[in-house]
Short mmCIF file of C-alpha atoms and ligand atoms in Angstrom, two decimals:
data_model
loop_
_atom_site.label_atom_id
_atom_site.label_comp_id
_atom_site.label_asym_id
_atom_site.label_seq_id
_atom_site.Cartn_x
_atom_site.Cartn_y
_atom_site.Cartn_z
CA MET A 1 -15.02 12.79 -21.55
CA ASP A 2 -13.24 9.97 -19.91
CA ILE A 3 -13.28 7.18 -22.43
CA THR A 4 -10.44 5.25 -20.93
CA ILE A 5 -12.75 3.77 -18.35
CA LEU A 6 -15.01 2.43 -21.03
CA ASP A 7 -12.09 1.28 -23.11
CA ARG A 8 -10.90 -0.90 -20.29
CA GLN A 9 -14.11 -2.88 -20.29
CA PRO A 10 -13.35 -6.25 -21.80
CA ASN A 11 -16.42 -6.49 -24.00
CA HIS A 12 -16.74 -2.90 -24.78
CA ARG A 13 -14.50 -2.35 -27.75
CA SER A 14 -15.13 -5.78 -29.12
CA PRO A 15 -15.42 -5.10 -32.82
CA SER A 16 -18.49 -7.19 -33.24
CA ALA A 17 -21.78 -7.70 -31.50
CA GLU A 18 -22.37 -10.88 -29.58
CA GLY A 19 -25.86 -11.56 -30.79
CA MET A 20 -27.25 -8.19 -29.78
CA PRO A 21 -28.40 -5.39 -32.09
CA GLY A 22 -26.78 -2.79 -29.89
CA TYR A 23 -25.09 -2.07 -26.60
CA LEU A 24 -26.10 0.72 -24.27
CA THR A 25 -23.25 1.19 -21.83
CA ILE A 26 -24.01 3.18 -18.71
CA ASP A 27 -20.95 4.35 -16.82
CA LEU A 28 -21.99 4.49 -13.17
CA GLY A 29 -18.54 5.81 -12.22
CA ALA A 30 -19.06 8.82 -14.48
CA LEU A 31 -22.53 9.24 -12.98
CA ALA A 32 -21.06 9.34 -9.48
CA ARG A 33 -18.36 11.82 -10.54
CA ASN A 34 -21.03 14.05 -12.06
CA TYR A 35 -22.99 13.87 -8.82
CA GLU A 36 -19.94 14.80 -6.81
CA LYS A 37 -19.12 17.67 -9.13
CA LEU A 38 -22.65 19.05 -8.78
CA ALA A 39 -22.63 18.53 -5.03
CA VAL A 40 -19.38 20.48 -4.71
CA ALA A 41 -20.72 23.27 -6.97
CA ALA A 42 -23.86 23.55 -4.85
CA SER A 43 -22.25 23.16 -1.44
CA PRO A 44 -23.20 23.93 1.29
CA ALA A 45 -26.60 23.14 -0.23
CA ARG A 46 -27.33 19.43 -0.42
CA ALA A 47 -27.64 17.73 -3.78
CA ALA A 48 -30.66 15.60 -4.60
CA ALA A 49 -31.03 13.46 -7.73
CA VAL A 50 -33.92 13.59 -10.16
CA VAL A 51 -34.52 10.00 -11.25
CA LYS A 52 -37.89 10.38 -12.97
CA ALA A 53 -38.66 8.49 -16.18
CA ASP A 54 -36.42 5.63 -15.08
CA ALA A 55 -33.56 8.04 -14.41
CA TYR A 56 -33.93 9.61 -17.86
CA GLY A 57 -33.98 6.14 -19.35
CA LEU A 58 -30.79 4.91 -17.70
CA GLY A 59 -32.32 2.77 -14.95
CA ALA A 60 -33.70 4.42 -11.81
CA LYS A 61 -32.75 1.55 -9.56
CA GLN A 62 -29.10 1.33 -10.64
CA VAL A 63 -28.72 5.10 -10.66
CA ALA A 64 -30.36 5.67 -7.29
CA VAL A 65 -28.43 2.89 -5.55
CA LYS A 66 -25.16 4.25 -6.94
CA LEU A 67 -25.92 7.83 -5.89
CA TYR A 68 -27.07 6.73 -2.45
CA ALA A 69 -23.63 5.18 -2.00
CA HIS A 70 -22.18 8.60 -2.84
CA GLY A 71 -24.21 10.39 -0.21
CA CYS A 72 -27.41 11.33 -2.02
CA ARG A 73 -30.47 11.10 0.25
CA HIS A 74 -33.09 12.99 -1.76
CA PHE A 75 -34.59 11.40 -4.87
CA PHE A 76 -37.24 12.99 -7.07
CA VAL A 77 -39.52 11.05 -9.41
CA ALA A 78 -42.44 12.40 -11.41
CA GLN A 79 -45.09 9.81 -10.66
CA PHE A 80 -46.26 7.87 -7.69
CA GLY A 81 -45.79 4.53 -9.51
CA GLU A 82 -42.13 5.40 -10.05
CA ALA A 83 -41.73 6.11 -6.35
CA LEU A 84 -43.33 2.80 -5.39
CA HIS A 85 -40.99 0.99 -7.74
CA LEU A 86 -37.93 2.71 -6.29
CA ARG A 87 -38.83 2.63 -2.59
CA PRO A 88 -37.66 -0.95 -1.88
CA CYS A 89 -34.32 -0.26 -3.59
CA LEU A 90 -33.24 2.45 -1.16
CA PRO A 91 -32.62 2.49 2.59
CA LEU A 92 -35.21 4.32 4.66
CA ASP A 93 -33.02 7.35 5.31
CA ALA A 94 -33.40 8.19 1.62
CA ASP A 95 -36.50 10.23 0.81
CA ILE A 96 -38.42 9.84 -2.43
CA PHE A 97 -40.49 12.81 -3.62
CA VAL A 98 -43.26 12.71 -6.21
CA LEU A 99 -43.04 15.87 -8.32
CA ASN A 100 -46.41 15.56 -10.04
CA GLY A 101 -48.17 15.22 -6.70
CA LEU A 102 -50.69 12.53 -5.91
CA GLN A 103 -53.65 11.40 -7.94
CA PRO A 104 -56.79 11.22 -5.80
CA GLY A 105 -56.96 7.76 -4.26
CA ASN A 106 -53.19 7.30 -3.90
CA GLU A 107 -52.88 9.05 -0.54
CA ARG A 108 -53.15 6.01 1.64
CA ALA A 109 -50.73 3.91 -0.41
CA CYS A 110 -48.31 6.82 -0.47
CA ALA A 111 -48.47 7.23 3.29
CA GLU A 112 -48.01 3.51 3.88
CA ALA A 113 -44.98 3.38 1.59
CA GLY A 114 -43.37 6.36 3.33
CA ILE A 115 -43.17 8.31 0.08
CA VAL A 116 -43.28 12.10 0.22
CA PRO A 117 -45.65 13.89 -2.16
CA VAL A 118 -44.92 17.27 -3.60
CA VAL A 119 -48.11 19.16 -2.79
CA ASN A 120 -49.01 21.36 -5.75
CA SER A 121 -52.34 22.83 -4.66
CA LEU A 122 -54.55 23.59 -1.72
CA GLU A 123 -56.77 20.65 -2.67
CA GLN A 124 -53.78 18.30 -2.54
CA LEU A 125 -52.85 19.60 0.90
CA HIS A 126 -56.40 18.99 2.12
CA ARG A 127 -56.33 15.42 0.79
CA TRP A 128 -52.93 14.70 2.32
CA SER A 129 -54.04 16.18 5.63
CA ALA A 130 -57.23 14.09 5.55
CA ALA A 131 -55.08 10.99 4.98
CA ALA A 132 -52.97 11.91 8.02
CA ASN A 133 -56.11 12.33 10.11
CA SER A 134 -57.58 9.02 9.04
CA LEU A 135 -54.28 7.22 9.62
CA LYS A 136 -53.79 9.12 12.90
CA GLY A 137 -50.18 9.80 12.13
CA ARG A 138 -47.84 12.52 10.97
CA LEU A 139 -47.18 12.73 7.25
CA ARG A 140 -44.43 14.62 5.48
CA ALA A 141 -44.84 16.81 2.42
CA VAL A 142 -43.04 19.28 0.21
CA LEU A 143 -44.84 22.39 -1.04
CA GLN A 144 -44.25 23.44 -4.62
CA PHE A 145 -45.06 26.97 -5.80
CA ASP A 146 -45.58 28.27 -9.29
CA THR A 147 -43.19 31.21 -9.67
CA GLY A 148 -43.75 31.78 -13.36
CA MET A 149 -43.80 28.54 -15.31
CA SER A 150 -47.55 27.92 -15.10
CA ARG A 151 -47.05 24.18 -15.01
CA LEU A 152 -47.09 22.72 -11.52
CA GLY A 153 -47.30 24.18 -8.06
CA VAL A 154 -49.50 26.34 -5.91
CA PRO A 155 -50.65 29.39 -7.92
CA PRO A 156 -50.21 32.88 -6.42
CA GLU A 157 -53.92 33.27 -5.67
CA GLU A 158 -53.96 30.17 -3.46
CA ARG A 159 -50.99 31.15 -1.31
CA LEU A 160 -52.81 32.93 1.47
CA ALA A 161 -55.34 30.13 1.88
CA LEU A 162 -52.53 27.61 1.76
CA ALA A 163 -50.56 29.40 4.47
CA ASN A 164 -53.60 29.15 6.73
CA ALA A 165 -54.23 25.54 5.79
CA VAL A 166 -50.62 24.65 6.59
CA LYS A 167 -51.09 26.11 10.08
CA ASP A 168 -54.26 24.03 10.55
CA ALA A 169 -52.80 20.82 9.15
CA GLY A 170 -51.16 19.84 12.39
CA LEU A 171 -50.26 16.34 11.27
CA ILE A 172 -48.46 17.51 8.12
CA GLU A 173 -44.77 18.18 8.40
CA ILE A 174 -43.44 20.39 5.59
CA LEU A 175 -39.87 19.36 4.78
CA PHE A 176 -39.11 22.22 2.40
CA ILE A 177 -40.67 24.50 -0.17
CA MET A 178 -39.73 24.39 -3.82
CA SER A 179 -40.26 25.88 -7.26
CA HIS A 180 -38.99 25.11 -10.74
CA LEU A 181 -37.13 27.41 -13.14
CA ALA A 182 -38.37 27.65 -16.72
CA CYS A 183 -35.18 29.04 -18.30
CA ALA A 184 -32.35 27.78 -16.11
CA ASP A 185 -30.29 26.59 -19.09
CA ASP A 186 -30.15 30.18 -20.34
CA VAL A 187 -27.90 32.30 -18.14
CA GLU A 188 -29.07 35.43 -19.95
CA SER A 189 -32.77 34.93 -19.28
CA ALA A 190 -34.35 37.58 -17.07
CA GLN A 191 -36.96 35.03 -16.03
CA ASN A 192 -34.44 33.28 -13.74
CA ASP A 193 -34.06 36.32 -11.54
CA ALA A 194 -37.78 37.08 -11.67
CA GLN A 195 -38.58 33.58 -10.43
CA LEU A 196 -36.00 33.88 -7.67
CA VAL A 197 -37.50 37.18 -6.54
CA GLU A 198 -40.95 35.59 -6.49
CA MET A 199 -39.54 32.69 -4.46
CA SER A 200 -38.16 35.15 -1.92
CA ARG A 201 -41.65 36.63 -1.56
CA ILE A 202 -43.03 33.15 -0.99
CA ALA A 203 -40.30 32.43 1.55
CA ALA A 204 -41.48 35.48 3.48
CA GLU A 205 -45.05 34.14 3.45
CA PHE A 206 -43.89 30.65 4.44
CA PRO A 207 -41.02 31.43 6.78
CA ASP A 208 -38.72 28.92 8.40
CA PHE A 209 -38.82 26.40 5.57
CA ASP A 210 -35.81 25.32 3.59
CA ILE A 211 -35.92 26.25 -0.10
CA CYS A 212 -35.20 24.22 -3.23
CA VAL A 213 -35.26 25.81 -6.71
CA ALA A 214 -32.31 24.75 -8.85
CA ASN A 215 -32.37 22.01 -11.46
CA SER A 216 -29.13 21.24 -13.35
CA GLY A 217 -29.04 24.62 -15.06
CA GLY A 218 -29.96 26.40 -11.84
CA ILE A 219 -26.84 25.07 -10.12
CA PHE A 220 -24.74 27.00 -12.67
CA LEU A 221 -26.69 30.25 -12.23
CA GLY A 222 -24.84 31.00 -9.01
CA ASN A 223 -25.08 30.64 -5.26
CA ALA A 224 -28.31 32.61 -4.99
CA TYR A 225 -30.09 29.70 -6.64
CA HIS A 226 -28.66 26.94 -4.48
CA ARG A 227 -30.57 27.50 -1.23
CA ALA A 228 -30.85 24.35 0.89
CA LEU A 229 -31.19 21.67 -1.76
CA VAL A 230 -30.57 21.42 -5.51
CA ARG A 231 -32.35 19.01 -7.88
CA PRO A 232 -30.18 18.09 -10.86
CA GLY A 233 -31.35 15.61 -13.47
CA ILE A 234 -29.81 15.88 -16.94
CA ALA A 235 -26.37 16.98 -15.72
CA LEU A 236 -26.05 13.78 -13.68
CA TYR A 237 -26.53 11.83 -16.89
CA GLY A 238 -23.97 13.82 -18.84
CA GLY A 239 -26.29 16.29 -20.56
CA ALA A 240 -25.29 19.94 -20.78
CA PRO A 241 -26.80 21.98 -17.94
CA THR A 242 -26.32 25.30 -19.75
CA ALA A 243 -26.93 26.01 -23.42
CA GLY A 244 -24.18 27.53 -25.50
CA ILE A 245 -21.18 26.81 -23.29
CA ARG A 246 -18.84 23.86 -23.05
CA ASN A 247 -20.55 21.01 -21.22
CA PRO A 248 -18.72 20.53 -17.89
CA MET A 249 -20.27 17.11 -17.26
CA GLU A 250 -18.81 13.73 -18.09
CA ALA A 251 -20.61 11.47 -20.58
CA VAL A 252 -22.43 8.61 -18.89
CA VAL A 253 -23.96 6.84 -21.87
CA ARG A 254 -22.34 5.14 -24.77
CA LEU A 255 -24.32 3.49 -27.57
CA ASP A 256 -22.90 1.09 -30.13
CA VAL A 257 -25.09 -0.49 -32.77
CA ALA A 258 -24.38 -3.53 -34.94
CA VAL A 259 -24.12 -3.60 -38.71
CA VAL A 260 -26.69 -6.01 -40.13
CA GLN A 261 -25.83 -5.68 -43.82
CA THR A 262 -23.45 -3.91 -46.17
CA ARG A 263 -23.71 -3.31 -49.91
CA CYS A 264 -22.30 -1.28 -52.76
CA VAL A 265 -24.79 0.55 -54.98
CA PRO A 266 -24.27 2.40 -58.27
CA ALA A 267 -24.99 6.08 -58.86
CA GLY A 268 -28.72 6.71 -59.04
CA ALA A 269 -29.70 4.11 -56.44
CA SER A 270 -32.66 4.92 -54.25
CA VAL A 271 -32.04 4.46 -50.52
CA GLY A 272 -34.71 3.83 -47.92
CA TYR A 273 -38.41 4.63 -47.67
CA SER A 274 -39.87 7.03 -50.23
CA GLY A 275 -36.56 7.02 -52.05
CA GLY A 276 -35.56 9.69 -49.58
CA HIS A 277 -32.00 9.63 -50.86
CA VAL A 278 -30.65 8.94 -54.34
CA THR A 279 -26.93 8.30 -54.71
CA THR A 280 -24.94 10.54 -56.99
CA ALA A 281 -21.99 8.16 -57.28
CA GLU A 282 -21.16 4.57 -56.54
CA THR A 283 -21.63 4.33 -52.79
CA ARG A 284 -20.89 1.77 -50.12
CA LEU A 285 -23.68 1.50 -47.59
CA ALA A 286 -24.26 -0.28 -44.30
CA THR A 287 -27.51 -0.87 -42.52
CA ILE A 288 -27.39 -0.78 -38.71
CA ALA A 289 -29.78 -2.44 -36.29
CA ALA A 290 -31.50 0.50 -34.63
CA GLY A 291 -34.15 2.93 -35.73
CA TYR A 292 -36.78 5.22 -34.38
CA ALA A 293 -38.25 2.41 -32.27
CA ASP A 294 -34.91 2.41 -30.48
CA GLY A 295 -34.97 6.11 -29.79
CA LEU A 296 -33.06 7.38 -32.81
CA PRO A 297 -35.61 9.89 -34.06
CA ARG A 298 -36.87 9.92 -37.61
CA SER A 299 -35.76 13.54 -37.75
CA LEU A 300 -32.20 12.19 -38.06
CA SER A 301 -33.09 11.14 -41.63
CA GLY A 302 -30.40 12.61 -43.84
CA ASN A 303 -29.10 14.67 -40.90
CA GLY A 304 -27.14 12.66 -38.42
CA ALA A 305 -24.18 10.33 -38.52
CA VAL A 306 -22.54 7.47 -36.69
CA TYR A 307 -18.83 6.84 -36.26
CA CYS A 308 -16.33 4.07 -36.78
CA ASP A 309 -12.61 4.49 -36.09
CA GLY A 310 -13.33 8.18 -35.63
CA VAL A 311 -14.66 8.44 -39.19
CA ARG A 312 -18.01 10.15 -39.67
CA LEU A 313 -20.52 7.96 -41.51
CA PRO A 314 -23.54 10.02 -42.55
CA ILE A 315 -27.08 8.72 -42.25
CA VAL A 316 -28.55 8.46 -45.74
CA GLY A 317 -32.26 8.38 -46.46
CA ARG A 318 -35.00 7.89 -43.95
CA VAL A 319 -34.52 6.43 -40.50
CA SER A 320 -36.67 3.28 -40.40
CA MET A 321 -38.34 1.75 -37.35
CA ASP A 322 -35.63 -0.88 -36.81
CA SER A 323 -32.74 0.22 -38.97
CA ILE A 324 -30.74 3.10 -40.36
CA THR A 325 -28.65 3.15 -43.52
CA ILE A 326 -25.29 4.88 -43.43
CA ASP A 327 -22.76 5.84 -46.08
CA ILE A 328 -19.54 3.99 -45.32
CA SER A 329 -17.59 5.04 -48.40
CA ALA A 330 -15.10 6.92 -46.21
CA LEU A 331 -13.97 3.67 -44.55
CA PRO A 332 -11.58 1.15 -46.04
CA GLU A 333 -13.42 -1.58 -47.90
CA GLY A 334 -14.20 -4.55 -45.69
CA ARG A 335 -13.86 -2.58 -42.43
CA LEU A 336 -17.53 -3.02 -41.60
CA LYS A 337 -18.91 -6.53 -41.61
CA LEU A 338 -22.02 -8.23 -40.39
CA GLY A 339 -22.02 -7.64 -36.63
CA THR A 340 -19.41 -4.88 -36.51
CA LEU A 341 -20.35 -2.17 -33.99
CA VAL A 342 -20.55 1.48 -34.92
CA GLU A 343 -20.66 4.33 -32.43
CA VAL A 344 -23.89 6.28 -32.10
CA LEU A 345 -23.04 7.93 -28.76
CA GLY A 346 -19.47 7.92 -27.53
CA PRO A 347 -16.18 9.76 -27.74
CA ASN A 348 -16.85 11.02 -31.27
CA GLN A 349 -20.47 12.01 -30.87
CA THR A 350 -22.09 13.41 -27.74
CA LEU A 351 -25.66 13.31 -26.64
CA GLU A 352 -25.87 17.01 -27.48
CA ASP A 353 -24.60 16.34 -31.02
CA VAL A 354 -27.31 13.76 -31.67
CA ALA A 355 -29.97 15.96 -30.07
CA ARG A 356 -28.95 18.89 -32.27
CA ASP A 357 -28.99 16.77 -35.44
CA ALA A 358 -32.41 15.42 -34.49
CA GLY A 359 -33.75 18.89 -33.74
CA THR A 360 -34.47 18.05 -30.12
CA ILE A 361 -32.87 18.16 -26.67
CA SER A 362 -30.64 15.70 -24.87
CA TYR A 363 -33.49 14.85 -22.47
CA GLU A 364 -35.64 13.48 -25.27
CA ILE A 365 -32.82 11.43 -26.77
CA LEU A 366 -31.88 9.88 -23.40
CA THR A 367 -35.41 9.06 -22.29
CA GLY A 368 -36.18 7.59 -25.71
CA LEU A 369 -33.33 5.06 -25.88
CA GLY A 370 -35.39 1.92 -26.14
CA GLY A 371 -35.51 -1.45 -24.50
CA ARG A 372 -33.94 -3.45 -27.31
CA TYR A 373 -30.33 -2.68 -26.54
CA ASP A 374 -28.24 -4.86 -24.31
CA ARG A 375 -27.70 -2.61 -21.29
CA ARG A 376 -24.39 -2.80 -19.53
CA TYR A 377 -23.57 -1.01 -16.33
CA VAL A 378 -19.86 -0.45 -15.87
C1 PLP B 1 -37.16 17.27 -14.29
C2 PLP B 1 -37.09 18.21 -13.18
C3 PLP B 1 -35.86 18.56 -12.60
C4 PLP B 1 -34.54 18.16 -13.19
O1 PLP B 1 -34.28 19.02 -14.27
P1 PLP B 1 -32.92 18.94 -15.10
O2 PLP B 1 -33.05 20.07 -16.06
O3 PLP B 1 -32.93 17.61 -15.77
O4 PLP B 1 -31.81 19.08 -14.15
C5 PLP B 1 -35.87 19.32 -11.45
N1 PLP B 1 -37.04 19.77 -10.92
C6 PLP B 1 -38.23 19.49 -11.48
C7 PLP B 1 -39.46 20.02 -10.84
C8 PLP B 1 -38.30 18.72 -12.63
O5 PLP B 1 -39.48 18.47 -13.18
#
């Protein structure tokens, strides 16, 4: 990871917080480099960006504007409200697609805003086509097919009827067809190939449309998965696209949290809720100003760590809502003071490290990072 960029930021390495409990630093340069790396890997396919859930918690507006400047013209969100929020931030030659499809009643607003729904069923196509008829204008759509995830998309038994409905829906312009891979982060999974084979069958039933199947992991499954357009999310934000191999992406997020108190306790002291930890020796402790309400899961209790000067400082006892207690005995006395920042995510500890310690995935850690940090875009 390229930490030098962050290190050059004037405020970044400041040893103490300026009134804030924590700093979430989002490196838009690293984001853009990740995008370019993915775009090169997928070329000649085009690279979209998945910016749902506020760009995995990093700020959909900032992320989308940055990626637009680097050539991205396809943006996927999950919900219509997210698309409405993003639409004014992007020039009109950027398309915004709603992965979850439309809720009944949103068709007109969607059409008026120029947002493109992902049509996941025959019923949704009928509704979108009815909207086009009532507005007397052409409307664009993407068709999503279920190729084996049983989550979203047109099920196999609706395909024939859908093919006919597409022919009849003269005012609907299909931009491309898509599907989503269930196991793309696992290069060994036979389901990847099975889904690709199913997509080829669909492509034969819906000829002449461009195809889009790959998420972040899919890009690293090989050219066969790239097709016309790829849809990375997590890899843009520095998460590992493939499990079990070195993460080729650059870290985008750094999180530093302020110390709010330090103390020295004797052996036998009870630490945190439920006395979840009892010291076995005299121990120096610090309490930092973030907890599970700030997206550091309670499952990090007794599991995770934070860092200072490259030294690992284990989390002791339960993670509280607003604070976490750490064992700082490994640091020189006096190193941590009220307001000193410790590293939660950064050069010493990746997103994947924290996710592993918390028993979850990078996606959940990123999207959970709360609203109480001071966010800085660099
Ligand atoms: C979230 C999502 C993506 C992005 O997946 P990543 O694993 O984050 O790259 C792509 N396509 C669909 C349909 C999604 O729901």
